[in-house]
mmCIF file of N, CA, C and O in Angstrom:
data_model
loop_
_atom_site.group_PDB
_atom_site.id
_atom_site.type_symbol
_atom_site.label_atom_id
_atom_site.label_comp_id
_atom_site.label_asym_id
_atom_site.label_seq_id
_atom_site.Cartn_x
_atom_site.Cartn_y
_atom_site.Cartn_z
ATOM 1 N N MET A 1 14.265 94.666 -91.696
ATOM 2 C CA MET A 1 13.368 95.157 -92.725
ATOM 3 C C MET A 1 14.127 95.406 -94.034
ATOM 4 O O MET A 1 13.628 95.078 -95.097
ATOM 5 N N VAL A 2 15.319 96.007 -93.936
ATOM 6 C CA VAL A 2 16.108 96.272 -95.145
ATOM 7 C C VAL A 2 16.481 94.967 -95.832
ATOM 8 O O VAL A 2 16.449 94.864 -97.063
ATOM 9 N N GLY A 3 16.795 93.943 -95.056
ATOM 10 C CA GLY A 3 17.149 92.645 -95.621
ATOM 11 C C GLY A 3 16.011 92.044 -96.421
ATOM 12 O O GLY A 3 16.229 91.480 -97.495
ATOM 13 N N ILE A 4 14.803 92.174 -95.914
ATOM 14 C CA ILE A 4 13.633 91.645 -96.622
ATOM 15 C C ILE A 4 13.433 92.389 -97.936
ATOM 16 O O ILE A 4 13.158 91.782 -98.971
ATOM 17 N N VAL A 5 13.583 93.705 -97.918
ATOM 18 C CA VAL A 5 13.434 94.506 -99.138
ATOM 19 C C VAL A 5 14.478 94.101 -100.171
ATOM 20 O O VAL A 5 14.170 93.965 -101.357
ATOM 21 N N VAL A 6 15.709 93.880 -99.741
ATOM 22 C CA VAL A 6 16.775 93.470 -100.657
ATOM 23 C C VAL A 6 16.467 92.108 -101.264
ATOM 24 O O VAL A 6 16.624 91.903 -102.472
ATOM 25 N N VAL A 7 16.018 91.168 -100.456
ATOM 26 C CA VAL A 7 15.685 89.828 -100.955
ATOM 27 C C VAL A 7 14.535 89.896 -101.956
ATOM 28 O O VAL A 7 14.579 89.265 -103.015
ATOM 29 N N VAL A 8 13.506 90.680 -101.664
ATOM 30 C CA VAL A 8 12.372 90.823 -102.581
ATOM 31 C C VAL A 8 12.826 91.469 -103.885
ATOM 32 O O VAL A 8 12.434 91.033 -104.970
ATOM 33 N N LEU A 9 13.660 92.500 -103.814
ATOM 34 C CA LEU A 9 14.166 93.161 -105.014
ATOM 35 C C LEU A 9 14.983 92.195 -105.870
ATOM 36 O O LEU A 9 14.810 92.143 -107.091
ATOM 37 N N LEU A 10 15.844 91.410 -105.257
ATOM 38 C CA LEU A 10 16.621 90.422 -106.008
ATOM 39 C C LEU A 10 15.724 89.363 -106.639
ATOM 40 O O LEU A 10 15.966 88.922 -107.767
ATOM 41 N N ALA A 11 14.683 88.954 -105.930
ATOM 42 C CA ALA A 11 13.743 87.969 -106.476
ATOM 43 C C ALA A 11 13.021 88.538 -107.689
ATOM 44 O O ALA A 11 12.839 87.848 -108.696
ATOM 45 N N VAL A 12 12.622 89.792 -107.621
ATOM 46 C CA VAL A 12 11.938 90.426 -108.760
ATOM 47 C C VAL A 12 12.883 90.525 -109.955
ATOM 48 O O VAL A 12 12.492 90.248 -111.093
ATOM 49 N N LEU A 13 14.122 90.890 -109.728
ATOM 50 C CA LEU A 13 15.088 91.009 -110.824
ATOM 51 C C LEU A 13 15.456 89.657 -111.429
ATOM 52 O O LEU A 13 15.978 89.596 -112.541
ATOM 53 N N ALA A 14 15.170 88.571 -110.726
ATOM 54 C CA ALA A 14 15.463 87.230 -111.236
ATOM 55 C C ALA A 14 14.277 86.605 -111.960
ATOM 56 O O ALA A 14 14.400 85.516 -112.514
ATOM 57 N N ILE A 15 13.133 87.287 -111.995
ATOM 58 C CA ILE A 15 11.950 86.752 -112.672
ATOM 59 C C ILE A 15 12.277 86.522 -114.149
ATOM 60 O O ILE A 15 12.781 87.411 -114.822
ATOM 61 N N PRO A 16 12.008 85.321 -114.673
ATOM 62 C CA PRO A 16 12.322 85.053 -116.077
ATOM 63 C C PRO A 16 11.316 85.717 -117.020
ATOM 64 O O PRO A 16 10.109 85.699 -116.787
ATOM 65 N N ILE A 17 11.841 86.316 -118.082
ATOM 66 C CA ILE A 17 10.998 86.864 -119.143
ATOM 67 C C ILE A 17 11.540 86.359 -120.476
ATOM 68 O O ILE A 17 12.715 86.009 -120.598
ATOM 69 N N LYS A 18 10.692 86.323 -121.484
ATOM 70 C CA LYS A 18 11.082 85.860 -122.808
ATOM 71 C C LYS A 18 11.399 87.077 -123.668
ATOM 72 O O LYS A 18 10.545 87.927 -123.901
ATOM 73 N N ALA A 19 12.639 87.174 -124.134
ATOM 74 C CA ALA A 19 13.085 88.305 -124.941
ATOM 75 C C ALA A 19 13.354 87.829 -126.365
ATOM 76 O O ALA A 19 14.269 87.034 -126.591
ATOM 77 N N ARG A 20 12.552 88.299 -127.307
ATOM 78 C CA ARG A 20 12.750 87.928 -128.702
ATOM 79 C C ARG A 20 14.045 88.541 -129.207
ATOM 80 O O ARG A 20 14.368 89.677 -128.896
ATOM 81 N N CYS A 21 14.799 87.796 -129.943
ATOM 82 C CA CYS A 21 16.085 88.195 -130.541
ATOM 83 C C CYS A 21 17.174 88.393 -129.507
ATOM 84 O O CYS A 21 18.248 88.890 -129.829
ATOM 85 N N GLY A 22 16.923 88.053 -128.262
ATOM 86 C CA GLY A 22 17.947 88.133 -127.238
ATOM 87 C C GLY A 22 18.031 89.456 -126.517
ATOM 88 O O GLY A 22 18.465 89.511 -125.388
ATOM 89 N N ALA A 23 17.611 90.542 -127.171
ATOM 90 C CA ALA A 23 17.676 91.865 -126.543
ATOM 91 C C ALA A 23 16.652 92.774 -127.209
ATOM 92 O O ALA A 23 16.291 92.570 -128.373
ATOM 93 N N PRO A 24 16.178 93.782 -126.509
ATOM 94 C CA PRO A 24 15.205 94.708 -127.088
ATOM 95 C C PRO A 24 15.792 95.476 -128.272
ATOM 96 O O PRO A 24 16.940 95.900 -128.251
ATOM 97 N N GLY A 25 15.007 95.597 -129.316
ATOM 98 C CA GLY A 25 15.410 96.386 -130.474
ATOM 99 C C GLY A 25 16.205 95.655 -131.529
ATOM 100 O O GLY A 25 16.486 96.215 -132.587
ATOM 101 N N LEU A 26 16.584 94.406 -131.298
ATOM 102 C CA LEU A 26 17.323 93.655 -132.301
ATOM 103 C C LEU A 26 16.376 92.993 -133.286
ATOM 104 O O LEU A 26 15.233 92.704 -132.970
ATOM 105 N N SER A 27 16.849 92.734 -134.482
ATOM 106 C CA SER A 27 16.062 92.062 -135.509
ATOM 107 C C SER A 27 16.677 90.696 -135.767
ATOM 108 O O SER A 27 17.890 90.581 -135.946
ATOM 109 N N CYS A 28 15.848 89.657 -135.782
ATOM 110 C CA CYS A 28 16.411 88.313 -135.949
ATOM 111 C C CYS A 28 15.509 87.385 -136.751
ATOM 112 O O CYS A 28 15.684 86.182 -136.709
ATOM 113 N N ALA A 29 14.547 87.920 -137.487
ATOM 114 C CA ALA A 29 13.630 87.073 -138.246
ATOM 115 C C ALA A 29 14.366 86.401 -139.407
ATOM 116 O O ALA A 29 15.203 87.016 -140.063
ATOM 117 N N SER A 30 14.051 85.145 -139.632
ATOM 118 C CA SER A 30 14.620 84.422 -140.764
ATOM 119 C C SER A 30 13.710 84.595 -141.982
ATOM 120 O O SER A 30 12.609 85.121 -141.876
ATOM 121 N N ALA A 31 14.193 84.135 -143.107
ATOM 122 C CA ALA A 31 13.340 84.079 -144.291
ATOM 123 C C ALA A 31 12.306 82.979 -144.067
ATOM 124 O O ALA A 31 12.440 82.146 -143.176
ATOM 125 N N LEU A 32 11.267 82.974 -144.870
ATOM 126 C CA LEU A 32 10.243 81.935 -144.762
ATOM 127 C C LEU A 32 10.849 80.566 -145.025
ATOM 128 O O LEU A 32 11.640 80.403 -145.957
ATOM 129 N N ASP A 33 10.478 79.595 -144.202
ATOM 130 C CA ASP A 33 10.920 78.234 -144.468
ATOM 131 C C ASP A 33 9.940 77.599 -145.462
ATOM 132 O O ASP A 33 8.933 78.208 -145.837
ATOM 133 N N PRO A 34 10.208 76.376 -145.929
ATOM 134 C CA PRO A 34 9.331 75.742 -146.922
ATOM 135 C C PRO A 34 7.884 75.547 -146.452
ATOM 136 O O PRO A 34 6.977 75.407 -147.269
ATOM 137 N N ASN A 35 7.651 75.557 -145.148
ATOM 138 C CA ASN A 35 6.300 75.383 -144.620
ATOM 139 C C ASN A 35 5.588 76.715 -144.372
ATOM 140 O O ASN A 35 4.482 76.730 -143.836
ATOM 141 N N GLY A 36 6.218 77.842 -144.691
ATOM 142 C CA GLY A 36 5.601 79.141 -144.533
ATOM 143 C C GLY A 36 5.755 79.755 -143.155
ATOM 144 O O GLY A 36 5.001 80.640 -142.774
ATOM 145 N N TYR A 37 6.740 79.318 -142.387
ATOM 146 C CA TYR A 37 6.972 79.847 -141.044
ATOM 147 C C TYR A 37 8.193 80.759 -141.026
ATOM 148 O O TYR A 37 9.165 80.536 -141.739
ATOM 149 N N VAL A 38 8.116 81.780 -140.180
ATOM 150 C CA VAL A 38 9.263 82.640 -139.898
ATOM 151 C C VAL A 38 9.830 82.190 -138.559
ATOM 152 O O VAL A 38 9.087 81.949 -137.612
ATOM 153 N N HIS A 39 11.152 82.071 -138.454
ATOM 154 C CA HIS A 39 11.823 81.623 -137.231
ATOM 155 C C HIS A 39 12.391 82.841 -136.498
ATOM 156 O O HIS A 39 13.013 83.702 -137.115
ATOM 157 N N TYR A 40 12.163 82.903 -135.184
ATOM 158 C CA TYR A 40 12.685 83.968 -134.333
ATOM 159 C C TYR A 40 13.472 83.350 -133.177
ATOM 160 O O TYR A 40 12.962 82.476 -132.491
ATOM 161 N N TYR A 41 14.687 83.831 -132.964
ATOM 162 C CA TYR A 41 15.491 83.415 -131.827
ATOM 163 C C TYR A 41 14.942 84.101 -130.575
ATOM 164 O O TYR A 41 14.481 85.238 -130.637
ATOM 165 N N TYR A 42 14.959 83.414 -129.443
ATOM 166 C CA TYR A 42 14.556 84.041 -128.187
ATOM 167 C C TYR A 42 15.446 83.555 -127.057
ATOM 168 O O TYR A 42 16.100 82.524 -127.162
ATOM 169 N N GLU A 43 15.480 84.349 -125.993
ATOM 170 C CA GLU A 43 16.156 83.972 -124.757
ATOM 171 C C GLU A 43 15.201 84.182 -123.596
ATOM 172 O O GLU A 43 14.475 85.175 -123.563
ATOM 173 N N VAL A 44 15.165 83.254 -122.668
ATOM 174 C CA VAL A 44 14.445 83.433 -121.410
ATOM 175 C C VAL A 44 15.511 83.879 -120.420
ATOM 176 O O VAL A 44 16.429 83.122 -120.111
ATOM 177 N N GLU A 45 15.409 85.134 -119.991
ATOM 178 C CA GLU A 45 16.455 85.740 -119.185
ATOM 179 C C GLU A 45 15.869 86.444 -117.978
ATOM 180 O O GLU A 45 14.679 86.748 -117.950
ATOM 181 N N PRO A 46 16.696 86.726 -116.985
ATOM 182 C CA PRO A 46 16.206 87.444 -115.803
ATOM 183 C C PRO A 46 15.759 88.867 -116.168
ATOM 184 O O PRO A 46 16.347 89.503 -117.049
ATOM 185 N N LEU A 47 14.746 89.350 -115.485
ATOM 186 C CA LEU A 47 14.250 90.698 -115.716
ATOM 187 C C LEU A 47 15.367 91.724 -115.542
ATOM 188 O O LEU A 47 15.459 92.686 -116.308
ATOM 189 N N GLY A 48 16.242 91.529 -114.581
ATOM 190 C CA GLY A 48 17.349 92.459 -114.361
ATOM 191 C C GLY A 48 18.276 92.552 -115.559
ATOM 192 O O GLY A 48 18.741 93.632 -115.918
ATOM 193 N N VAL A 49 18.546 91.429 -116.212
ATOM 194 C CA VAL A 49 19.388 91.432 -117.413
ATOM 195 C C VAL A 49 18.667 92.153 -118.539
ATOM 196 O O VAL A 49 19.261 92.953 -119.273
ATOM 197 N N PHE A 50 17.374 91.910 -118.700
ATOM 198 C CA PHE A 50 16.591 92.571 -119.738
ATOM 199 C C PHE A 50 16.628 94.086 -119.544
ATOM 200 O O PHE A 50 16.824 94.839 -120.506
ATOM 201 N N LEU A 51 16.452 94.549 -118.312
ATOM 202 C CA LEU A 51 16.497 95.988 -118.044
ATOM 203 C C LEU A 51 17.890 96.552 -118.317
ATOM 204 O O LEU A 51 18.019 97.656 -118.855
ATOM 205 N N ALA A 52 18.938 95.800 -117.988
ATOM 206 C CA ALA A 52 20.298 96.250 -118.286
ATOM 207 C C ALA A 52 20.532 96.328 -119.794
ATOM 208 O O ALA A 52 21.227 97.231 -120.270
ATOM 209 N N GLU A 53 19.934 95.407 -120.559
ATOM 210 C CA GLU A 53 20.057 95.446 -122.018
ATOM 211 C C GLU A 53 19.373 96.683 -122.590
ATOM 212 O O GLU A 53 19.881 97.291 -123.536
ATOM 213 N N ILE A 54 18.233 97.054 -122.042
ATOM 214 C CA ILE A 54 17.556 98.275 -122.483
ATOM 215 C C ILE A 54 18.457 99.481 -122.203
ATOM 216 O O ILE A 54 18.632 100.348 -123.060
ATOM 217 N N PHE A 55 19.041 99.528 -121.023
ATOM 218 C CA PHE A 55 19.876 100.656 -120.609
ATOM 219 C C PHE A 55 21.145 100.760 -121.447
ATOM 220 O O PHE A 55 21.536 101.838 -121.868
ATOM 221 N N THR A 56 21.807 99.615 -121.716
ATOM 222 C CA THR A 56 23.082 99.627 -122.450
ATOM 223 C C THR A 56 22.907 99.541 -123.960
ATOM 224 O O THR A 56 23.820 99.895 -124.701
ATOM 225 N N GLY A 57 21.766 99.033 -124.428
ATOM 226 C CA GLY A 57 21.534 98.886 -125.863
ATOM 227 C C GLY A 57 22.281 97.720 -126.487
ATOM 228 O O GLY A 57 22.467 97.675 -127.696
ATOM 229 N N THR A 58 22.731 96.773 -125.672
ATOM 230 C CA THR A 58 23.453 95.612 -126.178
ATOM 231 C C THR A 58 22.820 94.329 -125.647
ATOM 232 O O THR A 58 22.010 94.354 -124.731
ATOM 233 N N ASN A 59 23.219 93.214 -126.234
ATOM 234 C CA ASN A 59 22.758 91.912 -125.773
ATOM 235 C C ASN A 59 23.746 91.368 -124.755
ATOM 236 O O ASN A 59 24.918 91.164 -125.064
ATOM 237 N N ILE A 60 23.281 91.165 -123.537
ATOM 238 C CA ILE A 60 24.101 90.568 -122.486
ATOM 239 C C ILE A 60 23.809 89.073 -122.505
ATOM 240 O O ILE A 60 22.671 88.663 -122.322
ATOM 241 N N ARG A 61 24.806 88.260 -122.750
ATOM 242 C CA ARG A 61 24.609 86.823 -122.961
ATOM 243 C C ARG A 61 24.463 86.059 -121.649
ATOM 244 O O ARG A 61 25.179 85.095 -121.388
ATOM 245 N N VAL A 62 23.504 86.477 -120.822
ATOM 246 C CA VAL A 62 23.165 85.762 -119.587
ATOM 247 C C VAL A 62 21.692 85.408 -119.701
ATOM 248 O O VAL A 62 20.845 86.296 -119.808
ATOM 249 N N PHE A 63 21.381 84.108 -119.753
ATOM 250 C CA PHE A 63 19.991 83.696 -119.902
ATOM 251 C C PHE A 63 19.787 82.317 -119.295
ATOM 252 O O PHE A 63 20.733 81.567 -119.088
ATOM 253 N N TYR A 64 18.518 82.022 -118.985
ATOM 254 C CA TYR A 64 18.168 80.713 -118.429
ATOM 255 C C TYR A 64 18.115 79.648 -119.518
ATOM 256 O O TYR A 64 18.535 78.524 -119.320
ATOM 257 N N GLN A 65 17.543 80.009 -120.658
ATOM 258 C CA GLN A 65 17.476 79.102 -121.802
ATOM 259 C C GLN A 65 17.244 79.923 -123.055
ATOM 260 O O GLN A 65 16.891 81.095 -122.990
ATOM 261 N N SER A 66 17.455 79.307 -124.202
ATOM 262 C CA SER A 66 17.206 79.976 -125.474
ATOM 263 C C SER A 66 16.555 78.976 -126.416
ATOM 264 O O SER A 66 16.526 77.776 -126.156
ATOM 265 N N GLY A 67 16.037 79.492 -127.499
ATOM 266 C CA GLY A 67 15.380 78.615 -128.459
ATOM 267 C C GLY A 67 14.905 79.392 -129.660
ATOM 268 O O GLY A 67 15.358 80.505 -129.923
ATOM 269 N N GLU A 68 13.958 78.799 -130.370
ATOM 270 C CA GLU A 68 13.461 79.385 -131.598
ATOM 271 C C GLU A 68 11.947 79.278 -131.636
ATOM 272 O O GLU A 68 11.389 78.205 -131.404
ATOM 273 N N ASP A 69 11.276 80.399 -131.885
ATOM 274 C CA ASP A 69 9.829 80.424 -132.061
ATOM 275 C C ASP A 69 9.505 80.357 -133.539
ATOM 276 O O ASP A 69 10.245 80.898 -134.380
ATOM 277 N N LEU A 70 8.394 79.726 -133.863
ATOM 278 C CA LEU A 70 7.906 79.697 -135.228
ATOM 279 C C LEU A 70 6.596 80.475 -135.293
ATOM 280 O O LEU A 70 5.719 80.313 -134.440
ATOM 281 N N GLU A 71 6.479 81.324 -136.305
ATOM 282 C CA GLU A 71 5.228 82.049 -136.539
ATOM 283 C C GLU A 71 4.827 81.865 -137.978
ATOM 284 O O GLU A 71 5.645 82.012 -138.883
ATOM 285 N N LYS A 72 3.572 81.542 -138.180
ATOM 286 C CA LYS A 72 3.055 81.379 -139.530
ATOM 287 C C LYS A 72 2.988 82.741 -140.190
ATOM 288 O O LYS A 72 2.472 83.709 -139.622
ATOM 289 N N ALA A 73 3.541 82.845 -141.401
ATOM 290 C CA ALA A 73 3.502 84.112 -142.150
ATOM 291 C C ALA A 73 2.058 84.387 -142.580
ATOM 292 O O ALA A 73 1.286 83.480 -142.866
ATOM 293 N N ARG A 74 1.724 85.652 -142.605
ATOM 294 C CA ARG A 74 0.340 86.027 -142.977
ATOM 295 C C ARG A 74 0.195 86.244 -144.441
ATOM 296 O O ARG A 74 0.944 86.651 -145.163
#
């Protein structure tokens, strides 16, 4: 029973989430591009890493993938 609980807990901590700017509380918006979009860096990282970033207040560079989101300025 304990083994099953451990496996489920590890699976939950490995669930991918999308974290804007790489870590909670960071600012990473770019200036407007010529088309009127703001660019935001993001990382798709395990939930466990995201929770550790909240606890430590730093960006832990462990992620599944990263990229850039575009948002139209209002």
